[in-house]
PDB file of C-alpha atoms in Angstrom:
ATOM      1  CA  MET A 556     -43.892 -49.356 -17.120  1.00 92.00           C
ATOM      2  CA  ARG A 557     -46.528 -50.891 -19.412  1.00 94.00           C
ATOM      3  CA  LEU A 558     -49.362 -52.921 -17.881  1.00 95.00           C
ATOM      4  CA  GLU A 559     -51.946 -54.954 -19.770  1.00 95.00           C
ATOM      5  CA  VAL A 560     -54.863 -55.784 -17.468  1.00 96.00           C
ATOM      6  CA  ASP A 561     -58.561 -56.550 -17.691  1.00 96.00           C
ATOM      7  CA  GLY A 562     -59.621 -54.232 -14.874  1.00 96.00           C
ATOM      8  CA  VAL A 563     -58.577 -51.348 -12.636  1.00 97.00           C
ATOM      9  CA  LEU A 564     -59.554 -51.152  -8.962  1.00 98.00           C
ATOM     10  CA  PHE A 565     -59.080 -47.889  -7.078  1.00 98.00           C
ATOM     11  CA  ASP A 566     -59.019 -47.265  -3.373  1.00 97.00           C
ATOM     12  CA  ASN A 567     -60.767 -43.951  -2.697  1.00 95.00           C
ATOM     13  CA  ASP A 568     -59.244 -41.884   0.117  1.00 93.00           C
ATOM     14  CA  GLY A 569     -55.661 -40.930  -0.671  1.00 94.00           C
ATOM     15  CA  VAL A 570     -55.896 -42.362  -4.191  1.00 97.00           C
ATOM     16  CA  LEU A 571     -58.855 -40.600  -5.818  1.00 97.00           C
ATOM     17  CA  VAL A 572     -59.864 -38.143  -3.104  1.00 95.00           C
ATOM     18  CA  ASP A 573     -57.558 -36.006  -0.939  1.00 94.00           C
ATOM     19  CA  SER A 574     -59.499 -36.445   2.279  1.00 88.00           C
ATOM     20  CA  GLU A 575     -56.638 -36.525   4.798  1.00 85.00           C
ATOM     21  CA  ALA A 576     -57.279 -33.139   6.423  1.00 88.00           C
ATOM     22  CA  HIS A 577     -61.044 -33.737   6.524  1.00 87.00           C
ATOM     23  CA  VAL A 578     -60.616 -37.198   8.034  1.00 85.00           C
ATOM     24  CA  ASP A 579     -58.180 -35.900  10.655  1.00 88.00           C
ATOM     25  CA  GLU A 580     -60.620 -33.198  11.717  1.00 90.00           C
ATOM     26  CA  ALA A 581     -63.594 -35.564  11.912  1.00 88.00           C
ATOM     27  CA  TRP A 582     -61.704 -38.114  14.012  1.00 89.00           C
ATOM     28  CA  ARG A 583     -60.296 -35.351  16.244  1.00 92.00           C
ATOM     29  CA  GLN A 584     -63.794 -34.098  16.984  1.00 93.00           C
ATOM     30  CA  LEU A 585     -65.051 -37.633  17.560  1.00 92.00           C
ATOM     31  CA  ALA A 586     -62.192 -38.426  19.948  1.00 93.00           C
ATOM     32  CA  CYS A 587     -62.968 -35.303  21.983  1.00 93.00           C
ATOM     33  CA  GLU A 588     -66.665 -36.132  22.176  1.00 94.00           C
ATOM     34  CA  PHE A 589     -66.172 -39.798  23.142  1.00 95.00           C
ATOM     35  CA  GLY A 590     -63.054 -39.515  25.318  1.00 93.00           C
ATOM     36  CA  LEU A 591     -60.743 -41.370  22.915  1.00 93.00           C
ATOM     37  CA  ASP A 592     -56.988 -40.882  22.566  1.00 91.00           C
ATOM     38  CA  VAL A 593     -56.362 -39.007  19.314  1.00 88.00           C
ATOM     39  CA  THR A 594     -52.828 -40.364  18.822  1.00 90.00           C
ATOM     40  CA  THR A 595     -53.850 -43.979  19.337  1.00 91.00           C
ATOM     41  CA  ILE A 596     -56.820 -43.666  16.986  1.00 88.00           C
ATOM     42  CA  ALA A 597     -54.711 -41.989  14.298  1.00 85.00           C
ATOM     43  CA  ALA A 598     -52.288 -44.918  14.295  1.00 86.00           C
ATOM     44  CA  GLU A 599     -55.078 -47.475  13.876  1.00 87.00           C
ATOM     45  CA  ARG A 600     -57.584 -46.037  11.425  1.00 81.00           C
ATOM     46  CA  SER A 601     -55.720 -45.735   8.103  1.00 76.00           C
ATOM     47  CA  GLY A 602     -57.295 -47.739   5.291  1.00 75.00           C
ATOM     48  CA  VAL A 603     -59.731 -49.742   7.415  1.00 80.00           C
ATOM     49  CA  ARG A 604     -63.431 -49.477   8.168  1.00 85.00           C
ATOM     50  CA  ALA A 605     -64.358 -47.098  10.980  1.00 86.00           C
ATOM     51  CA  ILE A 606     -66.129 -49.883  12.856  1.00 87.00           C
ATOM     52  CA  ASP A 607     -62.953 -51.998  12.833  1.00 89.00           C
ATOM     53  CA  THR A 608     -61.117 -49.182  14.632  1.00 90.00           C
ATOM     54  CA  LEU A 609     -63.855 -48.025  16.979  1.00 93.00           C
ATOM     55  CA  GLU A 610     -64.823 -51.476  18.252  1.00 92.00           C
ATOM     56  CA  ARG A 611     -61.349 -51.741  19.790  1.00 91.00           C
ATOM     57  CA  HIS A 612     -62.212 -48.866  22.124  1.00 94.00           C
ATOM     58  CA  LEU A 613     -65.990 -48.738  22.482  1.00 93.00           C
ATOM     59  CA  GLU A 614     -68.854 -51.183  22.830  1.00 92.00           C
ATOM     60  CA  GLY A 615     -72.617 -51.323  23.000  1.00 93.00           C
ATOM     61  CA  THR A 616     -74.571 -48.140  22.452  1.00 93.00           C
ATOM     62  CA  SER A 617     -71.418 -46.005  22.726  1.00 93.00           C
ATOM     63  CA  LEU A 618     -69.978 -47.820  19.711  1.00 94.00           C
ATOM     64  CA  ASP A 619     -73.213 -47.460  17.757  1.00 94.00           C
ATOM     65  CA  HIS A 620     -73.459 -43.739  18.519  1.00 95.00           C
ATOM     66  CA  ALA A 621     -69.794 -43.153  17.632  1.00 93.00           C
ATOM     67  CA  ILE A 622     -70.159 -44.801  14.219  1.00 90.00           C
ATOM     68  CA  VAL A 623     -73.203 -42.670  13.402  1.00 92.00           C
ATOM     69  CA  ARG A 624     -71.545 -39.496  14.691  1.00 94.00           C
ATOM     70  CA  LEU A 625     -68.309 -40.071  12.750  1.00 91.00           C
ATOM     71  CA  GLU A 626     -70.186 -40.588   9.495  1.00 91.00           C
ATOM     72  CA  GLN A 627     -72.145 -37.387  10.156  1.00 93.00           C
ATOM     73  CA  LEU A 628     -68.948 -35.402  10.801  1.00 92.00           C
ATOM     74  CA  GLU A 629     -67.191 -36.760   7.718  1.00 89.00           C
ATOM     75  CA  ILE A 630     -70.159 -36.125   5.416  1.00 92.00           C
ATOM     76  CA  GLU A 631     -70.430 -32.548   6.696  1.00 90.00           C
ATOM     77  CA  LEU A 632     -66.756 -32.011   5.793  1.00 86.00           C
ATOM     78  CA  SER A 633     -67.010 -33.563   2.304  1.00 87.00           C
ATOM     79  CA  ASP A 634     -68.331 -30.525   0.446  1.00 85.00           C
ATOM     80  CA  GLY A 635     -65.572 -29.199  -1.807  1.00 84.00           C
ATOM     81  CA  ILE A 636     -63.122 -31.963  -0.933  1.00 91.00           C
ATOM     82  CA  PRO A 637     -60.294 -31.981  -3.517  1.00 94.00           C
ATOM     83  CA  ALA A 638     -59.530 -34.804  -5.917  1.00 96.00           C
ATOM     84  CA  ILE A 639     -56.049 -36.313  -6.050  1.00 97.00           C
ATOM     85  CA  PRO A 640     -54.197 -34.890  -9.104  1.00 97.00           C
ATOM     86  CA  GLY A 641     -54.972 -36.935 -12.198  1.00 97.00           C
ATOM     87  CA  ALA A 642     -57.872 -38.848 -10.634  1.00 97.00           C
ATOM     88  CA  VAL A 643     -60.788 -37.328 -12.539  1.00 96.00           C
ATOM     89  CA  GLU A 644     -58.931 -37.474 -15.854  1.00 95.00           C
ATOM     90  CA  LEU A 645     -57.810 -41.079 -15.418  1.00 96.00           C
ATOM     91  CA  CYS A 646     -61.264 -42.327 -14.437  1.00 95.00           C
ATOM     92  CA  ALA A 647     -62.783 -40.538 -17.432  1.00 93.00           C
ATOM     93  CA  SER A 648     -60.262 -42.098 -19.822  1.00 93.00           C
ATOM     94  CA  LEU A 649     -60.817 -45.729 -18.762  1.00 94.00           C
ATOM     95  CA  PRO A 650     -63.262 -47.853 -20.771  1.00 91.00           C
ATOM     96  CA  LYS A 651     -66.679 -48.203 -19.144  1.00 87.00           C
ATOM     97  CA  GLY A 652     -67.006 -51.403 -17.204  1.00 91.00           C
ATOM     98  CA  SER A 653     -63.248 -51.786 -16.798  1.00 94.00           C
ATOM     99  CA  TRP A 654     -62.845 -50.045 -13.444  1.00 96.00           C
ATOM    100  CA  THR A 655     -64.417 -49.619 -10.058  1.00 97.00           C
ATOM    101  CA  ILE A 656     -63.774 -48.157  -6.607  1.00 97.00           C
ATOM    102  CA  VAL A 657     -63.178 -50.246  -3.481  1.00 97.00           C
ATOM    103  CA  THR A 658     -63.368 -48.149  -0.316  1.00 95.00           C
ATOM    104  CA  SER A 659     -63.582 -48.822   3.413  1.00 92.00           C
ATOM    105  CA  ALA A 660     -65.956 -45.871   3.824  1.00 91.00           C
ATOM    106  CA  SER A 661     -69.704 -46.330   4.169  1.00 91.00           C
ATOM    107  CA  ARG A 662     -71.888 -45.917   1.076  1.00 93.00           C
ATOM    108  CA  ARG A 663     -73.273 -42.565   2.251  1.00 91.00           C
ATOM    109  CA  LEU A 664     -69.830 -41.166   2.998  1.00 92.00           C
ATOM    110  CA  ALA A 665     -68.302 -42.491  -0.216  1.00 92.00           C
ATOM    111  CA  ASN A 666     -71.088 -40.898  -2.259  1.00 92.00           C
ATOM    112  CA  ALA A 667     -70.533 -37.572  -0.477  1.00 92.00           C
ATOM    113  CA  ARG A 668     -66.798 -37.630  -1.184  1.00 91.00           C
ATOM    114  CA  TRP A 669     -67.201 -38.617  -4.836  1.00 93.00           C
ATOM    115  CA  ALA A 670     -69.673 -35.794  -5.308  1.00 91.00           C
ATOM    116  CA  GLY A 671     -67.482 -33.303  -3.442  1.00 90.00           C
ATOM    117  CA  ALA A 672     -64.407 -34.161  -5.525  1.00 93.00           C
ATOM    118  CA  ARG A 673     -66.367 -34.631  -8.790  1.00 93.00           C
ATOM    119  CA  ILE A 674     -65.170 -38.216  -9.147  1.00 92.00           C
ATOM    120  CA  PRO A 675     -67.479 -40.195 -11.442  1.00 85.00           C
ATOM    121  CA  GLU A 676     -69.140 -43.058  -9.592  1.00 76.00           C
ATOM    122  CA  ALA A 677     -68.259 -46.294 -11.313  1.00 86.00           C
ATOM    123  CA  PRO A 678     -70.891 -49.020 -11.647  1.00 80.00           C
ATOM    124  CA  HIS A 679     -70.796 -51.679  -8.923  1.00 88.00           C
ATOM    125  CA  THR A 680     -68.645 -49.742  -6.439  1.00 95.00           C
ATOM    126  CA  VAL A 681     -67.687 -51.615  -3.274  1.00 97.00           C
ATOM    127  CA  THR A 682     -67.923 -49.862   0.109  1.00 96.00           C
ATOM    128  CA  GLY A 683     -67.422 -50.905   3.698  1.00 93.00           C
ATOM    129  CA  ASP A 684     -71.145 -51.653   3.853  1.00 93.00           C
ATOM    130  CA  ASP A 685     -70.825 -54.342   1.183  1.00 96.00           C
ATOM    131  CA  VAL A 686     -68.325 -56.685   2.830  1.00 96.00           C
ATOM    132  CA  ALA A 687     -68.282 -58.815   5.963  1.00 95.00           C
ATOM    133  CA  GLN A 688     -64.528 -58.377   6.417  1.00 95.00           C
ATOM    134  CA  GLY A 689     -62.709 -55.147   5.584  1.00 94.00           C
ATOM    135  CA  LYS A 690     -59.146 -54.499   4.524  1.00 94.00           C
ATOM    136  CA  PRO A 691     -56.538 -56.013   5.054  1.00 95.00           C
ATOM    137  CA  HIS A 692     -58.719 -59.079   4.373  1.00 97.00           C
ATOM    138  CA  PRO A 693     -58.874 -59.827   0.612  1.00 98.00           C
ATOM    139  CA  GLU A 694     -62.688 -59.743   0.524  1.00 98.00           C
ATOM    140  CA  PRO A 695     -62.989 -56.072  -0.592  1.00 97.00           C
ATOM    141  CA  TYR A 696     -60.785 -56.489  -3.668  1.00 98.00           C
ATOM    142  CA  LEU A 697     -62.130 -59.951  -4.458  1.00 98.00           C
ATOM    143  CA  THR A 698     -65.594 -58.376  -4.379  1.00 98.00           C
ATOM    144  CA  GLY A 699     -64.449 -55.512  -6.599  1.00 97.00           C
ATOM    145  CA  ALA A 700     -63.028 -57.876  -9.225  1.00 98.00           C
ATOM    146  CA  SER A 701     -66.146 -60.048  -9.044  1.00 97.00           C
ATOM    147  CA  ALA A 702     -68.366 -56.994  -9.568  1.00 96.00           C
ATOM    148  CA  LEU A 703     -66.568 -56.454 -12.882  1.00 96.00           C
ATOM    149  CA  GLY A 704     -66.784 -60.155 -13.723  1.00 96.00           C
ATOM    150  CA  LEU A 705     -62.984 -60.411 -13.707  1.00 97.00           C
ATOM    151  CA  ASP A 706     -60.225 -62.607 -12.342  1.00 98.00           C
ATOM    152  CA  PRO A 707     -58.497 -60.544  -9.595  1.00 98.00           C
ATOM    153  CA  THR A 708     -55.084 -61.658 -10.871  1.00 98.00           C
ATOM    154  CA  ARG A 709     -55.899 -59.802 -14.097  1.00 97.00           C
ATOM    155  CA  CYS A 710     -56.623 -56.564 -12.221  1.00 98.00           C
ATOM    156  CA  VAL A 711     -54.385 -53.741 -11.020  1.00 98.00           C
ATOM    157  CA  VAL A 712     -55.079 -52.028  -7.705  1.00 98.00           C
ATOM    158  CA  PHE A 713     -54.096 -48.458  -6.844  1.00 98.00           C
ATOM    159  CA  GLU A 714     -53.761 -48.137  -3.052  1.00 97.00           C
ATOM    160  CA  ASP A 715     -52.139 -45.851  -0.507  1.00 95.00           C
ATOM    161  CA  SER A 716     -52.620 -47.596   2.845  1.00 92.00           C
ATOM    162  CA  PRO A 717     -50.693 -50.617   4.169  1.00 93.00           C
ATOM    163  CA  SER A 718     -53.933 -52.432   5.009  1.00 94.00           C
ATOM    164  CA  GLY A 719     -55.289 -51.796   1.517  1.00 95.00           C
ATOM    165  CA  GLY A 720     -52.065 -52.998  -0.055  1.00 96.00           C
ATOM    166  CA  GLU A 721     -52.246 -56.219   1.965  1.00 96.00           C
ATOM    167  CA  SER A 722     -55.861 -56.689   0.871  1.00 97.00           C
ATOM    168  CA  ALA A 723     -54.946 -56.266  -2.801  1.00 98.00           C
ATOM    169  CA  ARG A 724     -51.952 -58.576  -2.566  1.00 98.00           C
ATOM    170  CA  ALA A 725     -53.976 -61.249  -0.756  1.00 98.00           C
ATOM    171  CA  ALA A 726     -56.572 -61.030  -3.539  1.00 98.00           C
ATOM    172  CA  GLY A 727     -53.826 -61.746  -6.079  1.00 98.00           C
ATOM    173  CA  ALA A 728     -53.963 -58.377  -7.827  1.00 98.00           C
ATOM    174  CA  ILE A 729     -51.120 -56.285  -9.227  1.00 98.00           C
ATOM    175  CA  THR A 730     -50.416 -53.578  -6.633  1.00 97.00           C
ATOM    176  CA  ILE A 731     -49.443 -49.950  -7.277  1.00 97.00           C
ATOM    177  CA  ALA A 732     -48.636 -47.842  -4.210  1.00 97.00           C
ATOM    178  CA  VAL A 733     -49.798 -44.218  -4.348  1.00 96.00           C
ATOM    179  CA  GLY A 734     -48.026 -41.661  -2.172  1.00 93.00           C
ATOM    180  CA  SER A 735     -45.179 -42.080   0.281  1.00 87.00           C
ATOM    181  CA  VAL A 736     -46.558 -44.567   2.829  1.00 84.00           C
ATOM    182  CA  GLN A 737     -44.298 -47.590   3.273  1.00 87.00           C
ATOM    183  CA  TRP A 738     -45.725 -51.099   3.076  1.00 92.00           C
ATOM    184  CA  ALA A 739     -44.540 -54.368   4.607  1.00 91.00           C
ATOM    185  CA  PHE A 740     -43.935 -55.683   1.083  1.00 94.00           C
ATOM    186  CA  GLU A 741     -42.745 -54.149  -2.167  1.00 94.00           C
ATOM    187  CA  PRO A 742     -45.560 -53.211  -4.578  1.00 96.00           C
ATOM    188  CA  HIS A 743     -45.156 -53.661  -8.315  1.00 95.00           C
ATOM    189  CA  ALA A 744     -44.584 -49.906  -8.610  1.00 95.00           C
ATOM    190  CA  ARG A 745     -44.789 -46.644  -6.656  1.00 95.00           C
ATOM    191  CA  ILE A 746     -46.240 -43.373  -7.917  1.00 96.00           C
ATOM    192  CA  VAL A 747     -46.776 -39.950  -6.353  1.00 96.00           C
ATOM    193  CA  ASP A 748     -50.295 -39.498  -7.739  1.00 97.00           C
ATOM    194  CA  LEU A 749     -52.442 -40.483 -10.710  1.00 97.00           C
ATOM    195  CA  THR A 750     -50.890 -37.954 -13.100  1.00 97.00           C
ATOM    196  CA  SER A 751     -48.259 -40.692 -13.515  1.00 96.00           C
ATOM    197  CA  VAL A 752     -50.793 -43.015 -15.178  1.00 97.00           C
ATOM    198  CA  SER A 753     -52.153 -42.840 -18.731  1.00 96.00           C
ATOM    199  CA  VAL A 754     -54.394 -45.091 -20.789  1.00 95.00           C
ATOM    200  CA  VAL A 755     -53.489 -46.339 -24.260  1.00 93.00           C
ATOM    201  CA  ASP A 756     -56.584 -46.253 -26.490  1.00 80.00           C
ATOM    202  CA  GLY A 757     -57.530 -49.535 -28.048  1.00 70.00           C
ATOM    203  CA  PRO A 758     -59.441 -52.796 -27.561  1.00 65.00           C
ATOM    204  CA  ASP A 759     -59.220 -55.050 -24.521  1.00 73.00           C
ATOM    205  CA  PRO A 760     -57.143 -55.566 -22.470  1.00 86.00           C
ATOM    206  CA  VAL A 761     -56.734 -52.212 -20.751  1.00 94.00           C
ATOM    207  CA  VAL A 762     -53.226 -50.900 -21.377  1.00 94.00           C
ATOM    208  CA  LEU A 763     -51.763 -48.504 -18.834  1.00 96.00           C
ATOM    209  CA  ILE A 764     -48.503 -46.611 -19.062  1.00 95.00           C
ATOM    210  CA  ILE A 765     -47.135 -45.852 -15.596  1.00 95.00           C
ATOM    211  CA  ASP A 766     -44.352 -43.355 -15.040  1.00 92.00           C
ATOM    212  CA  ALA A 767     -43.253 -45.145 -11.912  1.00 76.00           C
ATOM    213  CA  GLY A 768     -40.594 -44.830  -9.289  1.00 64.00           C
ATOM    214  CA  GLU A 769     -39.553 -48.157  -7.794  1.00 59.00           C
ATOM    215  CA  THR A 770     -40.810 -51.151  -9.770  1.00 56.00           C
ATOM    216  CA  ASN A 771     -40.961 -54.820  -8.934  1.00 60.00           C
TER     217      ASN A 771
END
């Protein structure tokens, strides 16, 4: 599959950084400390901001303390976090100014994970701190495209979560699903990881070759 786009927008967790085990452990500890049901939380938290999950179960100072505690736990677990196969190489091969990262994590946590996985921090990254409404609302990916000065319909998004996929689709972007999670709609293509994506050298637009599974 050959794609000609002006920009590339990456989700972070599950797309660039393999944080699943670290996230599970942090939320497990948080649930124990705050009396939350681990199974219920696990079903609600994928791809969305922590506050959007926690405010369903906590309020007031308990909510505030839980948000601070979760960030602390996740940052502590970020040292040595692995990158998703192909992530570092793909980011390094993209033209400067053509890509960015759009994550639901806080700025502090995102920085810790990028450093732990040795992912280069793109200019103008968008975190959960930078938007009023998180995924699945289109604001995160609209903000990411705007940060690059691009039309979102001329951007491709690499996402793994259903909420992130909905956000990208609502923003009008081309959607590529990473991993095995099923979405409520069919993305333009599905890949296992970023080793399936390569960049063709040359002038604008950005040309990507995707060794995809299902395409649409």
